[in-house]
Coordinates of C-alpha atoms in Angstrom, one line a residue:
Chain A
X1 CA 8.4 -7.7 -42.1
X2 CA 10.1 -4.4 -42.6
X3 CA 11.0 -5.0 -46.2
X4 CA 8.4 -2.6 -47.5
X5 CA 9.4 0.1 -45.2
X6 CA 12.3 2.5 -46.1
X7 CA 15.0 1.9 -43.5
X8 CA 18.2 3.9 -42.8
X9 CA 20.4 0.8 -42.9
X10 CA 18.2 -1.1 -45.4
X11 CA 20.6 -4.0 -45.4
X12 CA 19.5 -7.1 -43.4
X13 CA 17.0 -5.8 -40.9
X14 CA 14.3 -8.4 -40.4
X15 CA 12.4 -6.7 -37.5
X16 CA 10.9 -3.3 -37.0
X17 CA 13.2 -0.7 -35.5
X18 CA 11.2 -0.3 -32.4
X19 CA 11.4 -4.0 -31.5
X20 CA 14.2 -5.3 -29.3
X21 CA 16.6 -8.0 -30.4
X22 CA 15.2 -11.5 -29.5
X23 CA 18.1 -12.1 -27.2
X24 CA 17.4 -8.9 -25.2
X25 CA 13.7 -9.6 -25.2
X26 CA 14.2 -13.1 -23.9
X27 CA 16.7 -12.0 -21.3
X28 CA 14.3 -9.2 -20.0
X29 CA 11.3 -11.6 -19.8
X30 CA 13.4 -14.2 -18.0
X31 CA 14.6 -11.5 -15.5
X32 CA 11.1 -10.2 -14.9
X33 CA 9.6 -13.7 -14.5
X34 CA 12.5 -14.8 -12.2
X35 CA 12.2 -11.6 -10.1
X36 CA 8.4 -11.9 -9.7
X37 CA 8.4 -15.6 -9.1
X38 CA 11.0 -15.5 -6.4
X39 CA 9.5 -12.5 -4.7
X40 CA 5.8 -13.0 -5.2
X41 CA 4.9 -16.6 -6.1
X42 CA 7.2 -18.5 -3.8
X43 CA 6.0 -16.7 -0.6
X44 CA 2.5 -17.5 -1.6
X45 CA 3.3 -21.2 -2.3
X46 CA 5.2 -21.6 1.0
X47 CA 2.2 -20.5 3.0
X48 CA 0.1 -23.4 1.7
X49 CA 2.9 -25.9 1.9
X50 CA 3.6 -25.1 5.5
X51 CA -0.1 -25.0 6.4
X52 CA -0.5 -28.6 5.1
X53 CA 2.8 -29.9 6.6
X54 CA 0.9 -32.2 8.9
X55 CA -1.7 -33.1 6.3
X56 CA -5.4 -32.1 6.0
X57 CA -6.1 -33.3 9.5
X58 CA -3.5 -31.0 11.0
X59 CA -4.9 -28.2 8.9
X60 CA -8.5 -28.8 10.1
X61 CA -7.4 -29.3 13.7
X62 CA -5.6 -25.9 13.7
X63 CA -8.8 -24.3 12.2
X64 CA -11.0 -25.8 15.0
X65 CA -8.9 -24.3 17.8
X66 CA -11.0 -22.1 20.0
X67 CA -8.6 -19.1 19.7
X68 CA -8.5 -19.5 16.0
X69 CA -12.3 -19.3 15.7
X70 CA -12.4 -16.3 18.1
X71 CA -9.8 -14.6 15.9
X72 CA -11.8 -15.2 12.8
X73 CA -15.0 -13.9 14.5
X74 CA -13.2 -10.8 15.6
X75 CA -11.7 -10.1 12.2
X76 CA -15.1 -10.4 10.6
X77 CA -16.6 -8.1 13.2
X78 CA -14.0 -5.4 12.7
X79 CA -14.3 -5.6 9.0
X80 CA -18.1 -5.5 9.3
X81 CA -17.8 -2.2 11.2
X82 CA -14.8 -0.6 9.4
X83 CA -16.0 -1.2 5.8
X84 CA -19.5 0.4 6.1
X85 CA -17.9 3.4 8.0
X86 CA -15.5 3.7 5.1
X87 CA -18.3 3.6 2.5
X88 CA -20.2 6.4 4.3
X89 CA -17.1 8.5 4.6
X90 CA -16.0 7.7 1.0
X91 CA -19.3 8.7 -0.5
X92 CA -19.7 11.8 1.6
X93 CA -16.1 13.0 0.8
X94 CA -16.4 12.3 -2.9
X95 CA -19.8 14.0 -3.0
X96 CA -18.6 17.2 -1.5
X97 CA -15.3 17.2 -3.3
X98 CA -16.6 16.2 -6.8
X99 CA -19.9 18.1 -6.9
X100 CA -18.9 21.5 -5.5
X101 CA -16.2 24.1 -5.9
X102 CA -14.8 25.5 -2.6
X103 CA -11.6 26.9 -1.2
X104 CA -9.1 24.5 0.3
X105 CA -10.3 21.5 -1.7
X106 CA -6.9 20.2 -2.7
X107 CA -5.8 20.5 0.9
X108 CA -8.8 18.4 1.9
X109 CA -7.9 15.8 -0.7
X110 CA -4.3 15.6 0.8
X111 CA -5.8 15.2 4.3
X112 CA -7.9 12.3 3.1
X113 CA -4.7 10.6 1.7
X114 CA -2.8 11.3 4.9
X115 CA -3.4 7.9 6.6
X116 CA -1.6 6.2 3.6
X117 CA 1.6 8.0 4.3
X118 CA 1.6 7.3 8.1
X119 CA 3.3 4.1 9.3
X120 CA 0.7 1.6 10.6
X121 CA 2.6 1.5 13.9
X122 CA 2.3 5.2 14.3
X123 CA -1.4 4.9 13.5
X124 CA -1.7 2.6 16.5
X125 CA 0.6 4.7 18.6
X126 CA -1.5 7.9 18.2
X127 CA -4.5 6.1 19.6
X128 CA -2.5 4.8 22.6
X129 CA -1.3 8.3 23.2
X130 CA -4.9 9.6 23.1
X131 CA -6.8 6.9 24.9
X132 CA -4.1 5.0 26.9
X133 CA -3.9 5.1 30.7
X134 CA -1.6 8.2 30.6
X135 CA -3.2 9.5 27.4
X136 CA -4.8 12.9 26.9
X137 CA -8.4 11.5 27.0
X138 CA -7.6 8.2 28.6
X139 CA -8.7 9.0 32.2
X140 CA -11.8 10.8 31.0
X141 CA -12.9 7.9 28.8
X142 CA -12.1 5.4 31.5
X143 CA -14.3 7.4 34.0
X144 CA -17.2 6.9 31.6
X145 CA -16.5 3.1 31.8
X146 CA -15.2 2.8 28.3
X147 CA -12.3 0.5 27.4
X148 CA -10.7 1.6 24.1
X149 CA -7.0 0.6 24.3
X150 CA -6.4 -3.2 24.6
X151 CA -10.0 -3.7 23.6
X152 CA -12.2 -4.1 20.5
X153 CA -13.1 -0.3 20.1
X154 CA -9.4 0.5 19.8
X155 CA -8.9 -2.2 17.1
X156 CA -11.9 -0.8 15.2
X157 CA -10.6 2.8 15.4
X158 CA -7.1 1.9 14.3
X159 CA -8.5 -0.1 11.4
X160 CA -10.8 2.8 10.3
X161 CA -7.8 5.1 10.5
X162 CA -5.6 3.0 8.1
X163 CA -8.4 2.2 5.7
X164 CA -10.0 5.7 5.6
X165 CA -8.7 6.8 2.1
X166 CA -9.7 3.6 0.2
X167 CA -13.3 4.3 -1.0
X168 CA -12.8 8.1 -1.2
X169 CA -9.7 7.7 -3.5
X170 CA -11.7 5.6 -5.9
X171 CA -14.8 7.7 -6.0
X172 CA -13.3 11.2 -6.1
X173 CA -11.8 11.0 -9.6
X174 CA -14.7 8.9 -10.9
X175 CA -17.4 11.4 -9.7
X176 CA -15.3 14.4 -10.8
X177 CA -15.2 12.8 -14.3
X178 CA -19.0 12.3 -14.3
X179 CA -19.8 15.9 -13.4
X180 CA -23.2 17.0 -12.2
X181 CA -25.3 17.0 -15.4
X182 CA -27.1 13.7 -14.6
X183 CA -28.0 14.9 -11.1
X184 CA -29.1 18.3 -12.4
X185 CA -31.4 16.6 -14.9
X186 CA -33.0 14.4 -12.2
X187 CA -33.5 17.4 -9.9
X188 CA -35.1 19.6 -12.6
X189 CA -37.5 16.8 -13.3
X190 CA -38.6 17.0 -9.7
X191 CA -36.7 14.2 -7.9
X192 CA -35.6 14.9 -4.3
X193 CA -32.0 14.9 -3.2
X194 CA -32.1 11.4 -1.7
X195 CA -33.9 9.9 -4.7
X196 CA -31.5 11.6 -7.1
X197 CA -28.6 10.0 -5.2
X198 CA -30.1 6.5 -5.0
X199 CA -31.5 6.4 -8.5
X200 CA -28.9 8.5 -10.5
X201 CA -25.6 8.8 -8.7
X202 CA -25.4 5.4 -7.0
X203 CA -25.9 3.4 -10.3
X204 CA -23.2 5.6 -11.9
X205 CA -20.6 4.9 -9.3
X206 CA -21.5 1.3 -8.2
X207 CA -18.5 -0.5 -9.8
X208 CA -16.0 2.1 -8.5
X209 CA -17.6 1.8 -5.1
X210 CA -17.3 -2.0 -5.2
X211 CA -13.7 -1.7 -6.2
X212 CA -13.0 0.6 -3.2
X213 CA -14.9 -1.7 -0.9
X214 CA -12.9 -4.7 -2.1
X215 CA -9.5 -3.0 -1.4
X216 CA -10.8 -1.6 1.9
X217 CA -12.0 -5.0 3.1
X218 CA -8.7 -6.7 2.2
X219 CA -6.8 -4.1 4.2
X220 CA -9.3 -4.1 7.1
X221 CA -9.1 -7.9 7.5
X222 CA -5.3 -8.0 7.0
X223 CA -4.1 -4.9 9.0
X224 CA -1.4 -5.9 11.4
X225 CA 0.9 -3.0 12.6
X226 CA -1.8 -0.5 13.8
X227 CA -3.9 -3.2 15.4
X228 CA -0.9 -4.9 17.0
X229 CA 0.0 -1.8 18.9
X230 CA -3.4 -1.2 20.3
X231 CA -4.8 -4.7 20.8
X232 CA -2.7 -5.9 23.7
X233 CA -2.7 -9.4 22.2
X234 CA -5.2 -10.9 24.6
X235 CA -5.9 -14.4 23.2
X236 CA -9.5 -15.2 22.4
X237 CA -10.5 -11.6 23.1
X238 CA -8.4 -9.0 21.2
X239 CA -6.5 -11.1 18.7
X240 CA -7.5 -10.6 15.1
X241 CA -6.4 -13.2 12.5
X242 CA -3.1 -11.5 11.6
X243 CA -2.3 -11.1 15.3
X244 CA -3.2 -14.7 16.0
X245 CA -0.7 -15.6 13.2
X246 CA 2.0 -13.7 15.0
X247 CA 1.2 -15.3 18.4
X248 CA 1.2 -18.8 17.0
X249 CA 4.4 -18.2 15.0
X250 CA 6.2 -16.9 18.0
X251 CA 5.1 -20.0 20.0
X252 CA 6.7 -22.1 17.2
X253 CA 3.3 -23.5 16.2
X254 CA 4.1 -23.2 12.5
X255 CA 1.2 -25.3 11.2
X256 CA -1.3 -23.2 13.3
X257 CA 0.2 -19.9 12.2
X258 CA 0.4 -20.9 8.5
X259 CA -3.2 -22.3 8.6
X260 CA -4.7 -19.0 9.6
X261 CA -2.2 -17.3 7.2
X262 CA -3.5 -19.5 4.4
X263 CA -7.1 -18.2 5.0
X264 CA -5.7 -14.6 4.7
X265 CA -3.8 -15.6 1.6
X266 CA -7.0 -17.0 0.1
X267 CA -8.7 -13.7 0.9
X268 CA -5.8 -11.9 -0.9
X269 CA -6.1 -14.1 -4.0
X270 CA -9.9 -13.7 -4.2
X271 CA -9.5 -9.9 -3.8
X272 CA -6.9 -9.9 -6.6
X273 CA -9.1 -12.0 -8.9
X274 CA -12.2 -9.8 -8.3
X275 CA -10.0 -6.7 -8.8
X276 CA -8.7 -8.0 -12.1
X277 CA -12.2 -8.9 -13.2
X278 CA -13.6 -5.5 -12.3
X279 CA -10.6 -3.8 -14.1
X280 CA -11.1 -5.9 -17.2
X281 CA -14.9 -5.9 -17.4
X282 CA -15.7 -2.4 -16.2
X283 CA -12.5 -0.4 -16.9
X284 CA -14.4 2.6 -18.1
X285 CA -16.6 2.8 -15.0
X286 CA -13.7 2.6 -12.5
X287 CA -11.8 5.8 -13.1
X288 CA -9.2 5.0 -10.5
X289 CA -7.8 1.9 -12.0
X290 CA -4.9 3.3 -14.0
X291 CA -3.6 5.3 -11.1
X292 CA -2.5 2.2 -9.2
Chain B
X1 CA -16.4 26.4 4.1
X2 CA -19.0 26.9 1.5
X3 CA -19.4 26.2 -2.2
X4 CA -18.1 29.3 -4.1
X5 CA -18.3 30.7 -7.6
X6 CA -22.0 30.0 -8.2
X7 CA -24.6 28.4 -6.0
X8 CA -24.9 24.8 -6.9
X9 CA -28.3 23.3 -7.4
X10 CA -27.1 19.9 -6.1
X11 CA -28.3 19.5 -2.5
X12 CA -26.3 17.9 0.3
X13 CA -23.1 20.0 0.5
X14 CA -23.7 20.7 4.2
X15 CA -24.3 17.0 5.2
X16 CA -21.5 15.6 3.0
X17 CA -18.9 18.2 4.1
X18 CA -20.1 17.7 7.7
X19 CA -19.6 14.0 7.6
X20 CA -16.2 14.3 5.9
X21 CA -14.8 17.0 8.2
X22 CA -16.2 15.4 11.4
X23 CA -14.7 12.0 10.6
X24 CA -11.4 13.4 9.4
X25 CA -11.2 15.5 12.5
X26 CA -12.0 12.7 15.0
X27 CA -10.2 9.8 13.4
X28 CA -7.2 11.4 11.8
X29 CA -6.5 14.9 13.1
X30 CA -7.3 14.5 16.8
X31 CA -5.0 11.5 17.3
X32 CA -2.2 13.1 15.2
X33 CA -2.6 16.2 17.3
X34 CA -2.2 14.1 20.4
X35 CA 1.2 12.9 19.0
X36 CA 2.3 16.5 18.3
X37 CA 1.1 17.7 21.7
X38 CA 2.9 14.9 23.5
X39 CA 6.1 15.8 21.7
X40 CA 5.5 19.5 22.4
X41 CA 5.8 18.7 26.1
X42 CA 9.3 17.5 25.6
X43 CA 10.2 20.4 23.2
X44 CA 12.0 20.1 19.8
X45 CA 15.5 19.7 21.4
X46 CA 14.1 17.1 23.8
X47 CA 12.7 15.1 20.8
X48 CA 16.1 15.5 19.0
X49 CA 18.0 14.4 22.0
X50 CA 15.9 11.2 22.2
X51 CA 16.2 10.6 18.5
X52 CA 20.0 10.7 18.7
X53 CA 20.1 8.2 21.6
X54 CA 22.3 5.4 20.1
X55 CA 19.7 2.6 19.9
X56 CA 17.0 4.8 18.4
X57 CA 19.5 6.4 16.0
X58 CA 20.7 3.0 14.9
X59 CA 17.1 1.8 14.3
X60 CA 16.3 5.0 12.3
X61 CA 19.5 4.5 10.2
X62 CA 18.5 0.8 9.5
X63 CA 15.0 1.8 8.5
X64 CA 15.9 4.7 6.2
X65 CA 19.0 3.1 4.7
X66 CA 17.5 -0.2 3.9
X67 CA 14.3 1.4 2.6
X68 CA 16.3 3.5 0.3
X69 CA 18.3 0.5 -1.0
X70 CA 15.1 -1.6 -1.5
X71 CA 13.4 1.3 -3.3
X72 CA 16.5 1.7 -5.6
X73 CA 16.4 -2.0 -6.5
X74 CA 12.6 -1.7 -7.1
X75 CA 13.4 1.2 -9.3
X76 CA 15.5 -0.9 -11.6
X77 CA 13.4 -4.1 -11.6
X78 CA 10.2 -2.1 -11.6
X79 CA 11.1 -0.5 -14.9
X80 CA 12.2 -3.9 -16.3
X81 CA 8.9 -5.5 -15.2
X82 CA 6.8 -2.6 -16.5
X83 CA 8.7 -2.7 -19.8
X84 CA 8.1 -6.5 -20.2
X85 CA 4.4 -6.2 -19.3
X86 CA 3.8 -3.3 -21.7
X87 CA 6.0 -4.1 -24.6
X88 CA 6.1 -7.9 -25.0
X89 CA 3.4 -10.4 -25.4
X90 CA 4.1 -13.9 -24.0
X91 CA 2.0 -16.6 -22.4
X92 CA 1.2 -15.8 -18.8
X93 CA 1.6 -12.0 -19.2
X94 CA -1.8 -11.2 -17.8
X95 CA -1.3 -13.5 -14.8
X96 CA 2.1 -11.8 -14.1
X97 CA 0.4 -8.4 -14.4
X98 CA -2.2 -9.4 -11.8
X99 CA 0.4 -10.9 -9.5
X100 CA 2.3 -7.6 -9.3
X101 CA -0.5 -6.3 -6.9
X102 CA 0.0 -9.2 -4.5
X103 CA 2.0 -7.2 -1.9
X104 CA -0.9 -4.7 -1.8
X105 CA -3.4 -7.5 -1.1
X106 CA -1.5 -10.0 1.0
X107 CA -1.7 -9.1 4.8
X108 CA 1.8 -8.0 6.0
X109 CA 1.9 -10.6 8.8
X110 CA 1.3 -13.4 6.2
X111 CA 4.0 -12.0 3.9
X112 CA 6.3 -11.7 7.0
X113 CA 6.1 -15.3 8.1
X114 CA 6.2 -16.6 4.5
X115 CA 9.4 -14.6 3.7
X116 CA 11.0 -15.7 7.0
X117 CA 10.2 -19.4 6.3
X118 CA 11.5 -19.1 2.7
X119 CA 14.8 -17.3 3.6
X120 CA 15.6 -19.1 6.9
X121 CA 18.7 -21.3 6.7
X122 CA 16.5 -24.4 6.2
X123 CA 14.1 -22.6 3.8
X124 CA 13.8 -23.1 0.0
X125 CA 15.8 -20.0 -0.8
X126 CA 17.8 -19.6 2.4
X127 CA 19.3 -23.1 2.1
X128 CA 20.7 -22.2 -1.3
X129 CA 22.9 -19.5 0.2
X130 CA 24.1 -21.4 3.3
X131 CA 27.0 -23.1 1.4
X132 CA 28.4 -19.7 0.6
X133 CA 28.1 -18.6 4.2
X134 CA 25.4 -16.1 3.4
X135 CA 22.6 -15.7 6.0
X136 CA 19.5 -14.0 4.7
X137 CA 16.8 -14.3 7.4
X138 CA 17.5 -12.7 10.8
X139 CA 20.0 -10.2 9.3
X140 CA 19.7 -6.8 7.7
X141 CA 19.7 -8.6 4.3
X142 CA 16.4 -10.2 5.4
X143 CA 14.9 -6.8 6.1
X144 CA 16.0 -5.7 2.7
X145 CA 14.2 -8.6 1.1
X146 CA 11.0 -7.9 2.9
X147 CA 11.2 -4.2 2.0
X148 CA 11.7 -5.1 -1.7
X149 CA 8.6 -7.3 -1.5
X150 CA 6.3 -4.5 0.0
X151 CA 7.6 -1.8 -2.4
X152 CA 7.6 -3.9 -5.5
X153 CA 4.3 -2.8 -7.0
X154 CA 4.8 0.9 -6.7
X155 CA 7.4 1.5 -9.5
X156 CA 5.7 -1.0 -11.8
X157 CA 2.3 0.7 -11.4
X158 CA 3.6 4.3 -11.8
X159 CA 5.8 3.5 -14.9
X160 CA 3.3 1.2 -16.7
X161 CA 0.8 3.8 -17.8
X162 CA 3.5 6.3 -19.0
X163 CA 5.2 3.6 -21.0
X164 CA 1.9 2.5 -22.5
X165 CA 1.2 6.1 -23.7
X166 CA 4.8 6.7 -25.0
X167 CA 4.7 7.2 -28.7
X168 CA 6.5 4.7 -30.8
X169 CA 7.1 7.3 -33.5
X170 CA 9.9 8.9 -31.5
X171 CA 11.7 5.6 -31.2
X172 CA 11.2 5.1 -34.9
X173 CA 12.6 8.5 -35.6
X174 CA 15.7 7.8 -33.4
X175 CA 16.2 4.5 -35.3
X176 CA 15.9 6.2 -38.7
X177 CA 18.4 8.8 -37.6
X178 CA 20.8 6.0 -37.0
X179 CA 20.7 5.4 -33.3
X180 CA 21.2 1.9 -32.1
X181 CA 18.6 0.2 -30.0
X182 CA 20.6 0.6 -26.8
X183 CA 21.2 4.2 -27.5
X184 CA 17.5 4.8 -28.3
X185 CA 16.5 3.2 -25.0
X186 CA 18.9 5.3 -22.9
X187 CA 18.6 8.6 -24.6
X188 CA 15.0 8.6 -26.0
X189 CA 12.9 6.1 -24.0
X190 CA 14.2 6.4 -20.5
X191 CA 14.4 10.1 -19.8
X192 CA 10.7 10.9 -20.1
X193 CA 10.1 8.0 -17.6
X194 CA 12.3 9.5 -14.9
X195 CA 9.5 11.4 -13.1
X196 CA 7.3 8.4 -13.0
X197 CA 10.2 6.2 -11.8
X198 CA 11.1 8.7 -9.1
X199 CA 7.5 8.9 -7.9
X200 CA 7.4 5.1 -7.7
X201 CA 10.7 5.0 -5.9
X202 CA 9.5 7.6 -3.4
X203 CA 6.3 5.7 -2.7
X204 CA 8.2 2.5 -2.3
X205 CA 10.7 4.2 0.0
X206 CA 7.9 5.8 2.2
X207 CA 6.1 2.5 2.5
X208 CA 9.4 0.8 3.5
X209 CA 10.2 3.2 6.2
X210 CA 6.9 2.6 8.0
X211 CA 6.6 -1.1 7.2
X212 CA 6.3 -3.3 10.3
X213 CA 4.4 -6.6 9.7
X214 CA 6.4 -8.1 6.8
X215 CA 9.7 -7.1 8.3
X216 CA 9.7 -8.1 12.0
X217 CA 9.5 -11.9 11.4
X218 CA 12.5 -12.0 9.1
X219 CA 14.5 -9.3 10.8
X220 CA 15.8 -11.0 13.8
X221 CA 15.3 -7.8 15.7
X222 CA 18.7 -7.5 17.3
X223 CA 19.2 -4.0 18.7
X224 CA 21.9 -2.0 16.8
X225 CA 22.0 -4.6 14.0
X226 CA 18.6 -5.5 12.6
X227 CA 16.1 -3.5 14.6
X228 CA 13.8 -1.2 12.5
X229 CA 12.3 2.1 13.8
X230 CA 8.6 1.0 13.8
X231 CA 9.6 -2.1 16.0
X232 CA 11.4 0.2 18.4
X233 CA 8.2 2.2 18.8
X234 CA 6.4 -0.9 19.8
X235 CA 9.3 -1.8 22.2
X236 CA 9.3 1.7 23.8
X237 CA 5.5 1.5 24.2
X238 CA 5.8 -1.9 26.0
X239 CA 8.4 -0.3 28.3
X240 CA 5.9 2.5 29.0
X241 CA 8.4 5.0 27.5
X242 CA 5.8 7.1 25.7
X243 CA 8.2 9.9 25.2
X244 CA 10.7 7.7 23.4
X245 CA 8.0 6.2 21.2
X246 CA 6.7 9.7 20.3
X247 CA 10.2 10.9 19.4
X248 CA 10.8 8.0 17.0
X249 CA 7.4 8.5 15.4
X250 CA 7.9 12.2 14.9
X251 CA 11.4 11.8 13.5
X252 CA 10.2 9.2 11.1
X253 CA 7.4 11.5 9.9
X254 CA 9.7 14.5 9.6
X255 CA 12.5 12.7 7.8
X256 CA 10.2 10.9 5.4
X257 CA 8.5 14.2 4.7
X258 CA 11.8 15.9 3.9
X259 CA 13.0 13.1 1.6
X260 CA 9.7 13.0 -0.3
X261 CA 9.9 16.7 -0.7
X262 CA 13.4 16.4 -2.1
X263 CA 12.3 13.6 -4.5
X264 CA 9.3 15.7 -5.6
X265 CA 11.7 18.6 -6.3
X266 CA 13.9 16.3 -8.3
X267 CA 10.9 15.0 -10.2
X268 CA 9.7 18.5 -11.2
X269 CA 13.3 19.4 -12.2
X270 CA 13.4 16.4 -14.6
X271 CA 10.0 17.3 -15.9
X272 CA 11.2 20.7 -16.8
X273 CA 14.5 19.4 -18.1
X274 CA 12.8 16.9 -20.4
X275 CA 9.5 18.8 -20.9
X276 CA 7.3 15.7 -20.6
X277 CA 3.6 15.9 -19.6
X278 CA 4.0 13.8 -16.5

């Protein structure tokens, strides 16, 4: 291979100088595969094996439990609220950050990223401190007849908190890269602001938006720490799917816990597959991909 | 806040900035302010006294120590995995690449019970270590395993793009000048990667300190031994000890902030030292 190339030690080199010796290459691949298999693949496999420990009947029976169905309904409800809220916030934040110049912009960007660096448990805690029985606003809110802590509104709030950066983080670099020329052209041709957004901006960002929605949805459905602190674990009422997994696991109902866990694992696999597909098919239209 | 420099012709600054600031204020800033206000009632020395209470101090030590250890291991294996994914082609490489993101996508509670089942004394991995008298699940070692899991993608994903952009000409030059492969790797290839590695390690560490769901099932949660700080927040809340919970949360935020600051400084020092773009 390298015979044509002048080499320092021209003797018996049979591979390019930038290629590792086959033994080292084999060793490193083996190490990487072993590390990823034992840390990533085995946990995934064990979820499905444990879920089907009592066969398909056991699996289906665990799925038909009243509390399991209630948990699935609640998780879908929470995601159905949190994801659209995130889309509105993400688009608004990306629009004002990418299309205008103003003071304090980078500070605003760090503020948007803040929820990612706060522990999920702390995210739940701050809402308990705010709206709990002894919280700053707790008594006020209660006098209005609202229940937030240990109720669905608290779960939604905590979920919105932990997922807030997802769509914005994808859209900001994408819209900054695209600039404002397309929108200026549309406006100068007489289109209104809303029409410009719907017909020009939205088509430009749709794949990046979908990418953010995908990640946001996975986190919204799977969030555990923040929701756990604020939900109060009331079976059939305030248990989302991850919380139901915890309750069943602590009651030594392994099949029940792993059955619900298997649904969440499937969600994760579908998310990863769609994410890989988007990255492969629309790499140029998702600016955020290489950052993660 | 208003757009400066020149008036933009694009409409919608008012409404988009309004939505952004209102939501950030109500959902992020107001609750965090509640935390700081609550701690302010106790005063800084009050918070410090609570944080130095033996059980809380032990939990903080467990969380920070094990997160650092897990982040360090992820630093080493993350570079190996990134190297293998960028430099070698072998069957299954794409699948392996996609699998790296699993800890981001898999809900933490699912990861938690799966890791616990796997490393329990009767689990697939746990049972392999029983003959040697090593217990993984329900010990600090179990916490370490869970933290390695959640932090795994960070280093791989920060190092991968830098490695992909590194120019092979430099390596060739090193080789032509007579450096062996190992020497090339350690003196030419690795130094420019250090900022990216440190960033990844810092992110892995920060994630580990706050991690709750994937840890509590495998931890055993024995006070003074295998109790993590986020769990102790939950315990304190259940005991209606809001002041204690607040003190732990604030200490966690403050210490993580300081460590990240230090790592950032280290990162910019290596950047200056090796003069690399990242």
